[in-house]
Amino acid sequence: MSTPNIQDRSLLILILDLTPKTWGKRAQIRNLSDKQRASQNKGSMGPATLNEVLNALLSFLIAFSSCHRDNTVIVIGVAGKETAVLHPRKDRLEDVMGVSSLDKSMDLIEMRDGIMLGVTELVNQCVENSSKEGYIDRGTAIAAATSLGLCLINRVMKSATAGSSLLEENSLFRRKEDEGILGMISAKLNKEGENATKFAAEQRLAQRRARGMLSPRMLIVQASEDCTLDYNAFMNCVFAAIKNDVVIDGCFLSSPNMPETSTFLEQATDRSGGVYSKPKGTAQIFGGLTEVLMTVFLPPLGIRNDLNLPKVTEVDFRARCFETGESLDMGFVCNLCLSIFKNEPSGDYCLTCGAKNTSMNGQDSGLRIEGLKDSDEKKESEDSSQARKKARTTA
């Protein structure tokens, strides 16, 4: 019996959008569309309901778990501003963090039942909290779920290596069995004319082989529109994932009269080297979504370069207004929390962090909101800006 290839082992963090408001609206759109098409003797055109999406995801997770005996799955649900780990259950989460659990086959029935129970509990909790007086709907907390996923990845990696984090910088590793590999790759990096990016990938692969590392990746399945207030937090998670070699895949489930795509997911997948897909219509129903998940997101990272996977040719990297959600080329930026606004916020306070700000016309990077304490500091800043502009003109 052949020994499994260690680089094929994967750790998958699945983040699932379960916001009741979004899925309720999709169900209404589906029912109305089906009635209209039934009167014309035509079949359904979607969008997919929550039950259909869950069935497709369960099939995908079973296939993923069957690809390698050491593949590990953690499912995170996000409903409104509530996030929770759906699988494994709380009493079994510590088992996943242990090395011994990686050598045990996953109980697929237990996984299915645990996910369905977790979905029910999380949705009920979201509905209960949203019905309370004073509740403010701030969108879906995808950023919080992504941050939780990165934390869980780090915990799993530490457990698999007896407490040594596999997401730390190379200089922090001190184990003797690693010195030869890292030294060899460092020597290669010093060769003239060699591609540094190529050897960086080889270095990461060597680290994984030396430590028996699971290859971490995240799959975000989103149906709600982007939460502009979470832009900074989400992009910080993306940068952390890139630094730690965690690939982010994105699947956006569009619907009529709702956003057709997620610019946040597009940016995340493009920057982290992941795959982005936005199935529409019948691609979400009648097994279509299962096919998309199997063909696009199931292949391990090592063979993706040999496959014809969907690619986003144009990614909109423009900033988004935290108030209106519009893409901006120029706007107002809070110098404390870096929130971006199309129009200068009314009053003297940032709408995001509440910091007191005084506006000024910045010459270098468009209009900014500068947190100046008094008029003297404001005048000094304006004089400095004008001096820099004059110096550039003279030069």
PDB file of C-alpha atoms in Angstrom, residues 78 139-149 227 229-238:
ATOM      1  CA  VAL A  78     -22.182  33.744   9.508  1.00  0.00           C
ATOM      2  CA  GLY A 139     -24.830  43.658   7.029  1.00  0.00           C
ATOM      3  CA  THR A 140     -23.155  40.257   7.020  1.00  0.00           C
ATOM      4  CA  ALA A 141     -19.984  39.897   9.093  1.00  0.00           C
ATOM      5  CA  ILE A 142     -17.889  38.086   6.484  1.00  0.00           C
ATOM      6  CA  ALA A 143     -14.772  39.837   7.811  1.00  0.00           C
ATOM      7  CA  ALA A 144     -15.347  38.478  11.321  1.00  0.00           C
ATOM      8  CA  ALA A 145     -15.833  34.948   9.971  1.00  0.00           C
ATOM      9  CA  THR A 146     -12.665  35.241   7.873  1.00  0.00           C
ATOM     10  CA  SER A 147     -10.692  36.401  10.898  1.00  0.00           C
ATOM     11  CA  LEU A 148     -12.043  33.455  12.905  1.00  0.00           C
ATOM     12  CA  GLY A 149     -11.036  31.104  10.103  1.00  0.00           C
ATOM     13  CA  CYS A 227     -20.701  45.172   3.985  1.00  0.00           C
ATOM     14  CA  LEU A 229     -18.134  49.101   6.865  1.00  0.00           C
ATOM     15  CA  ASP A 230     -16.096  45.882   7.041  1.00  0.00           C
ATOM     16  CA  TYR A 231     -13.887  46.713   4.056  1.00  0.00           C
ATOM     17  CA  ASN A 232     -10.774  47.561   6.084  1.00  0.00           C
ATOM     18  CA  ALA A 233     -11.195  44.568   8.384  1.00  0.00           C
ATOM     19  CA  PHE A 234     -11.783  42.179   5.488  1.00  0.00           C
ATOM     20  CA  MET A 235      -8.799  43.418   3.484  1.00  0.00           C
ATOM     21  CA  ASN A 236      -6.588  43.125   6.572  1.00  0.00           C
ATOM     22  CA  CYS A 237      -7.657  39.473   6.760  1.00  0.00           C
ATOM     23  CA  VAL A 238      -6.781  39.061   3.086  1.00  0.00           C
TER      24      VAL A 238
END
